[in-house]
Amino acid sequence: MRRARALTVAGILVLLVPAVPVGAASEAPSGAEARVLREAQSYLDVEQPEAALQVLTPLTAAGTGSARAFLLLSTAHFMLGNSSEGRAALERSLELDPTQRQAWLKQAALALAEERYDEALVAFETARKLDPTASDNDVNLGATLILKGDVDGARAHFNRYLSEHRSSADAYYLVATNYALAGAWELAVQHLEARRGAELERARVDGVARRERRVHGRQRCERAGAARGVEDRGLAD
């Protein structure tokens, strides 16, 4: 399972899901194209966008190719700083398949970087509709509303996000950082304190689990020893 990553866009942390593996998109390329897409994804995973471009260009040069191919192409271009090429590839990908959640997340991040906050909200809302249960929905929407200056609206989304990640210190830190970067210092401090509480609770739970494992280990050893004693007495008799 790929981890989500925090991306700094226009000074605000936004949680984005990393590129999904080939085959997870709505379309399912097969044969030679699927092999090329897997190869391109492997290059992007190790931050080699030039190599990814080399294998993707034959698929996309004439404007043909799958939505997935253009999505990967946009990622490679953005990694290289080719914003215009990346934007064109991303738009083409969405034209071919507007049900790609990852493409809408990228579209939203691009809008945030260019301070087009209303467009970013639309893109994030579209991503939410495509997967209402995705864990990043509320934190992405909250971060965008922070940029718009809507602290109350952002707080509602952040609270929902944290309600699903109560034991995650990283989640509290992410929200606290968003508040701090928006200048909402009191809320930032509150959530940093909550992060510390989550860390202490996690340490307590881990400590209890370790103690239970030690107790169970001793009990197994005692039972094994008792069984060996019975067996030795039986042999002696």
Tab-separated table of C-alpha atoms in Angstrom:
chain	number	residue	atom	x	y	z
A	1	MET	CA	0.000	0.000	0.000
A	2	ARG	CA	1.450	3.353	-1.005
A	3	ARG	CA	1.614	6.038	1.638
A	4	ALA	CA	-0.039	9.368	1.183
A	5	ARG	CA	2.354	12.284	1.149
A	6	ALA	CA	2.146	15.852	2.346
A	7	LEU	CA	2.769	18.293	-0.482
A	8	THR	CA	3.559	21.958	0.135
A	9	VAL	CA	1.600	24.027	-2.375
A	10	ALA	CA	1.588	27.809	-2.154
A	11	GLY	CA	2.827	27.550	1.422
A	12	ILE	CA	0.109	25.182	2.621
A	13	LEU	CA	0.424	21.480	3.272
A	14	VAL	CA	-2.020	19.391	1.280
A	15	LEU	CA	-2.271	15.642	1.645
A	16	LEU	CA	-2.144	14.017	-1.763
A	17	VAL	CA	-2.349	10.385	-2.691
A	18	PRO	CA	0.663	9.144	-4.675
A	19	ALA	CA	0.178	7.914	-8.227
A	20	VAL	CA	-1.875	4.731	-8.232
A	21	PRO	CA	-0.330	1.576	-9.683
A	22	VAL	CA	-1.058	0.626	-13.273
A	23	GLY	CA	-4.372	-1.184	-13.476
A	24	ALA	CA	-5.986	0.790	-10.656
A	25	ALA	CA	-7.435	3.366	-13.042
A	26	SER	CA	-10.845	2.875	-14.618
A	27	GLU	CA	-9.365	1.629	-17.867
A	28	ALA	CA	-7.189	-1.466	-18.003
A	29	PRO	CA	-4.495	-1.298	-20.711
A	30	SER	CA	-3.195	-4.681	-21.737
A	31	GLY	CA	-0.290	-6.149	-23.606
A	32	ALA	CA	2.509	-3.871	-24.781
A	33	GLU	CA	0.936	-0.666	-23.452
A	34	ALA	CA	0.500	-2.128	-19.973
A	35	ARG	CA	4.163	-3.103	-19.917
A	36	VAL	CA	5.184	0.421	-20.942
A	37	LEU	CA	2.989	1.954	-18.248
A	38	ARG	CA	4.478	-0.311	-15.601
A	39	GLU	CA	7.961	0.638	-16.745
A	40	ALA	CA	7.124	4.354	-16.721
A	41	GLN	CA	5.619	4.091	-13.237
A	42	SER	CA	8.733	2.309	-11.984
A	43	TYR	CA	10.896	5.169	-13.263
A	44	LEU	CA	8.672	7.758	-11.593
A	45	ASP	CA	8.784	5.812	-8.328
A	46	VAL	CA	12.581	6.222	-8.232
A	47	GLU	CA	12.421	9.844	-9.443
A	48	GLN	CA	13.699	9.279	-12.975
A	49	PRO	CA	11.211	11.366	-15.004
A	50	GLU	CA	13.507	11.624	-18.038
A	51	ALA	CA	13.465	7.847	-18.431
A	52	ALA	CA	9.694	7.826	-17.982
A	53	LEU	CA	9.316	10.394	-20.769
A	54	GLN	CA	11.390	8.271	-23.123
A	55	VAL	CA	9.114	5.259	-22.786
A	56	LEU	CA	5.866	7.276	-22.733
A	57	THR	CA	6.552	9.485	-25.754
A	58	PRO	CA	5.826	6.784	-28.391
A	59	LEU	CA	2.426	6.186	-26.764
A	60	THR	CA	1.409	9.835	-26.570
A	61	ALA	CA	3.283	11.714	-29.316
A	62	ALA	CA	0.320	11.796	-31.709
A	63	GLY	CA	-2.202	12.615	-29.003
A	64	THR	CA	-3.179	8.977	-28.824
A	65	GLY	CA	-2.740	6.608	-25.948
A	66	SER	CA	-4.692	5.871	-22.806
A	67	ALA	CA	-5.748	8.289	-20.087
A	68	ARG	CA	-3.306	6.516	-17.789
A	69	ALA	CA	-0.436	7.145	-20.199
A	70	PHE	CA	-1.160	10.877	-20.263
A	71	LEU	CA	-1.503	10.977	-16.483
A	72	LEU	CA	1.940	9.458	-16.075
A	73	LEU	CA	3.252	11.789	-18.765
A	74	SER	CA	1.945	14.793	-16.833
A	75	THR	CA	3.659	13.542	-13.679
A	76	ALA	CA	6.980	13.225	-15.491
A	77	HIS	CA	6.695	16.734	-16.929
A	78	PHE	CA	5.759	18.274	-13.574
A	79	MET	CA	8.698	16.533	-11.916
A	80	LEU	CA	10.968	18.107	-14.522
A	81	GLY	CA	9.418	21.531	-14.075
A	82	ASN	CA	7.734	21.493	-17.491
A	83	SER	CA	4.493	23.074	-16.282
A	84	SER	CA	2.900	23.810	-19.655
A	85	GLU	CA	3.568	20.309	-20.985
A	86	GLY	CA	2.405	18.785	-17.712
A	87	ARG	CA	-0.803	20.787	-17.775
A	88	ALA	CA	-1.557	19.786	-21.381
A	89	ALA	CA	-0.981	16.098	-20.621
A	90	LEU	CA	-3.151	16.292	-17.506
A	91	GLU	CA	-6.004	17.947	-19.389
A	92	ARG	CA	-5.762	15.325	-22.134
A	93	SER	CA	-5.874	12.571	-19.519
A	94	LEU	CA	-9.059	13.992	-18.016
A	95	GLU	CA	-10.614	14.380	-21.459
A	96	LEU	CA	-10.061	10.693	-22.074
A	97	ASP	CA	-11.264	9.584	-18.651
A	98	PRO	CA	-12.817	12.085	-16.224
A	99	THR	CA	-13.291	9.381	-13.574
A	100	GLN	CA	-9.614	9.320	-12.573
A	101	ARG	CA	-9.470	10.556	-8.993
A	102	GLN	CA	-5.700	10.922	-9.084
A	103	ALA	CA	-5.945	13.246	-12.080
A	104	TRP	CA	-8.396	15.503	-10.239
A	105	LEU	CA	-6.044	15.625	-7.249
A	106	LYS	CA	-3.262	16.760	-9.550
A	107	GLN	CA	-5.575	19.305	-11.148
A	108	ALA	CA	-6.423	20.658	-7.699
A	109	ALA	CA	-2.769	20.901	-6.673
A	110	LEU	CA	-1.995	22.797	-9.874
A	111	ALA	CA	-4.845	25.223	-9.184
A	112	LEU	CA	-3.603	25.761	-5.627
A	113	ALA	CA	-0.094	26.533	-6.834
A	114	GLU	CA	-1.572	29.180	-9.149
A	115	GLU	CA	-3.847	30.548	-6.400
A	116	ARG	CA	-7.019	29.542	-8.250
A	117	TYR	CA	-8.696	28.411	-5.059
A	118	ASP	CA	-12.257	28.102	-6.342
A	119	GLU	CA	-11.076	25.808	-9.130
A	120	ALA	CA	-9.073	23.795	-6.611
A	121	LEU	CA	-12.191	23.329	-4.491
A	122	VAL	CA	-14.139	22.085	-7.510
A	123	ALA	CA	-11.374	19.607	-8.352
A	124	PHE	CA	-11.110	18.348	-4.769
A	125	GLU	CA	-14.899	18.031	-4.553
A	126	THR	CA	-14.856	15.994	-7.761
A	127	ALA	CA	-12.187	13.750	-6.247
A	128	ARG	CA	-14.341	13.364	-3.147
A	129	LYS	CA	-17.365	12.326	-5.204
A	130	LEU	CA	-15.263	9.731	-7.023
A	131	ASP	CA	-14.241	8.208	-3.688
A	132	PRO	CA	-16.306	9.521	-0.766
A	133	THR	CA	-14.453	7.294	1.707
A	134	ALA	CA	-10.913	8.418	0.820
A	135	SER	CA	-9.087	9.546	3.944
A	136	ASP	CA	-7.570	12.641	2.310
A	137	ASN	CA	-10.856	14.265	1.230
A	138	ASP	CA	-11.400	16.458	4.262
A	139	VAL	CA	-7.799	17.499	4.790
A	140	ASN	CA	-7.461	18.560	1.147
A	141	LEU	CA	-10.680	20.576	1.255
A	142	GLY	CA	-9.722	22.062	4.613
A	143	ALA	CA	-6.312	23.174	3.351
A	144	THR	CA	-7.911	24.843	0.339
A	145	LEU	CA	-10.430	26.703	2.488
A	146	ILE	CA	-7.558	27.891	4.707
A	147	LEU	CA	-5.983	29.456	1.630
A	148	LYS	CA	-9.277	31.186	0.891
A	149	GLY	CA	-9.344	32.571	4.420
A	150	ASP	CA	-12.330	30.460	5.495
A	151	VAL	CA	-11.014	29.205	8.837
A	152	ASP	CA	-14.414	27.998	10.087
A	153	GLY	CA	-15.047	25.999	6.930
A	154	ALA	CA	-11.547	24.548	7.112
A	155	ARG	CA	-12.018	23.612	10.773
A	156	ALA	CA	-15.129	21.566	9.953
A	157	HIS	CA	-13.187	19.503	7.405
A	158	PHE	CA	-10.118	19.157	9.642
A	159	ASN	CA	-12.271	17.980	12.549
A	160	ARG	CA	-13.821	15.285	10.367
A	161	TYR	CA	-10.363	14.246	9.184
A	162	LEU	CA	-9.071	14.001	12.754
A	163	SER	CA	-12.152	12.079	13.893
A	164	GLU	CA	-10.967	9.285	11.605
A	165	HIS	CA	-7.315	9.574	12.715
A	166	ARG	CA	-7.618	10.113	16.471
A	167	SER	CA	-4.545	8.036	17.292
A	168	SER	CA	-2.351	9.529	14.556
A	169	ALA	CA	0.147	12.117	15.785
A	170	ASP	CA	1.074	12.832	12.158
A	171	ALA	CA	-2.543	13.782	11.382
A	172	TYR	CA	-2.619	16.317	14.222
A	173	TYR	CA	0.717	17.725	13.113
A	174	LEU	CA	-0.503	18.117	9.520
A	175	VAL	CA	-3.589	20.016	10.635
A	176	ALA	CA	-1.606	22.128	13.110
A	177	THR	CA	0.831	23.091	10.358
A	178	ASN	CA	-1.998	24.186	8.093
A	179	TYR	CA	-3.412	26.367	10.854
A	180	ALA	CA	0.001	27.845	11.612
A	181	LEU	CA	0.732	28.690	7.994
A	182	ALA	CA	-2.651	30.414	7.819
A	183	GLY	CA	-1.857	32.435	10.946
A	184	ALA	CA	-4.440	30.688	13.151
A	185	TRP	CA	-1.940	30.328	15.980
A	186	GLU	CA	-4.329	29.358	18.783
A	187	LEU	CA	-5.752	26.494	16.736
A	188	ALA	CA	-2.240	25.469	15.695
A	189	VAL	CA	-1.086	25.259	19.320
A	190	GLN	CA	-4.203	23.310	20.322
A	191	HIS	CA	-3.534	20.716	17.673
A	192	LEU	CA	0.166	20.471	18.491
A	193	GLU	CA	-0.846	19.755	22.088
A	194	ALA	CA	-3.305	17.157	20.812
A	195	ARG	CA	-0.484	15.642	18.763
A	196	ARG	CA	1.560	15.243	21.939
A	197	GLY	CA	-1.420	13.580	23.598
A	198	ALA	CA	-1.749	11.168	20.675
A	199	GLU	CA	1.954	10.339	20.921
A	200	LEU	CA	1.683	9.632	24.658
A	201	GLU	CA	-1.405	7.470	24.152
A	202	ARG	CA	0.332	5.547	21.381
A	203	ALA	CA	3.338	4.992	23.643
A	204	ARG	CA	1.033	3.817	26.448
A	205	VAL	CA	-0.768	1.366	24.146
A	206	ASP	CA	2.550	0.072	22.785
A	207	GLY	CA	3.854	-0.343	26.355
A	208	VAL	CA	0.787	-2.340	27.369
A	209	ALA	CA	1.158	-4.531	24.297
A	210	ARG	CA	4.828	-5.178	25.074
A	211	ARG	CA	4.030	-6.122	28.672
A	212	GLU	CA	1.293	-8.476	27.529
A	213	ARG	CA	3.675	-10.131	25.081
A	214	ARG	CA	6.247	-10.615	27.856
A	215	VAL	CA	3.631	-12.109	30.192
A	216	HIS	CA	2.363	-14.453	27.501
A	217	GLY	CA	5.931	-15.434	26.679
A	218	ARG	CA	6.669	-16.312	30.297
A	219	GLN	CA	3.444	-18.279	30.544
A	220	ARG	CA	4.337	-20.306	27.445
A	221	CYS	CA	7.787	-21.014	28.874
A	222	GLU	CA	6.287	-22.090	32.199
A	223	ARG	CA	3.795	-24.401	30.480
A	224	ALA	CA	6.548	-25.857	28.321
A	225	GLY	CA	8.710	-26.395	31.391
A	226	ALA	CA	5.863	-28.036	33.264
A	227	ALA	CA	5.202	-30.334	30.306
A	228	ARG	CA	8.858	-31.334	30.153
A	229	GLY	CA	8.813	-32.068	33.908
A	230	VAL	CA	5.821	-34.365	33.531
A	231	GLU	CA	7.487	-36.125	30.621
A	232	ASP	CA	10.760	-36.598	32.567
A	233	ARG	CA	8.911	-38.082	35.552
A	234	GLY	CA	7.088	-40.441	33.208
A	235	LEU	CA	10.357	-41.688	31.758
A	236	ALA	CA	11.842	-42.154	35.218
A	237	ASP	CA	8.891	-44.283	36.292
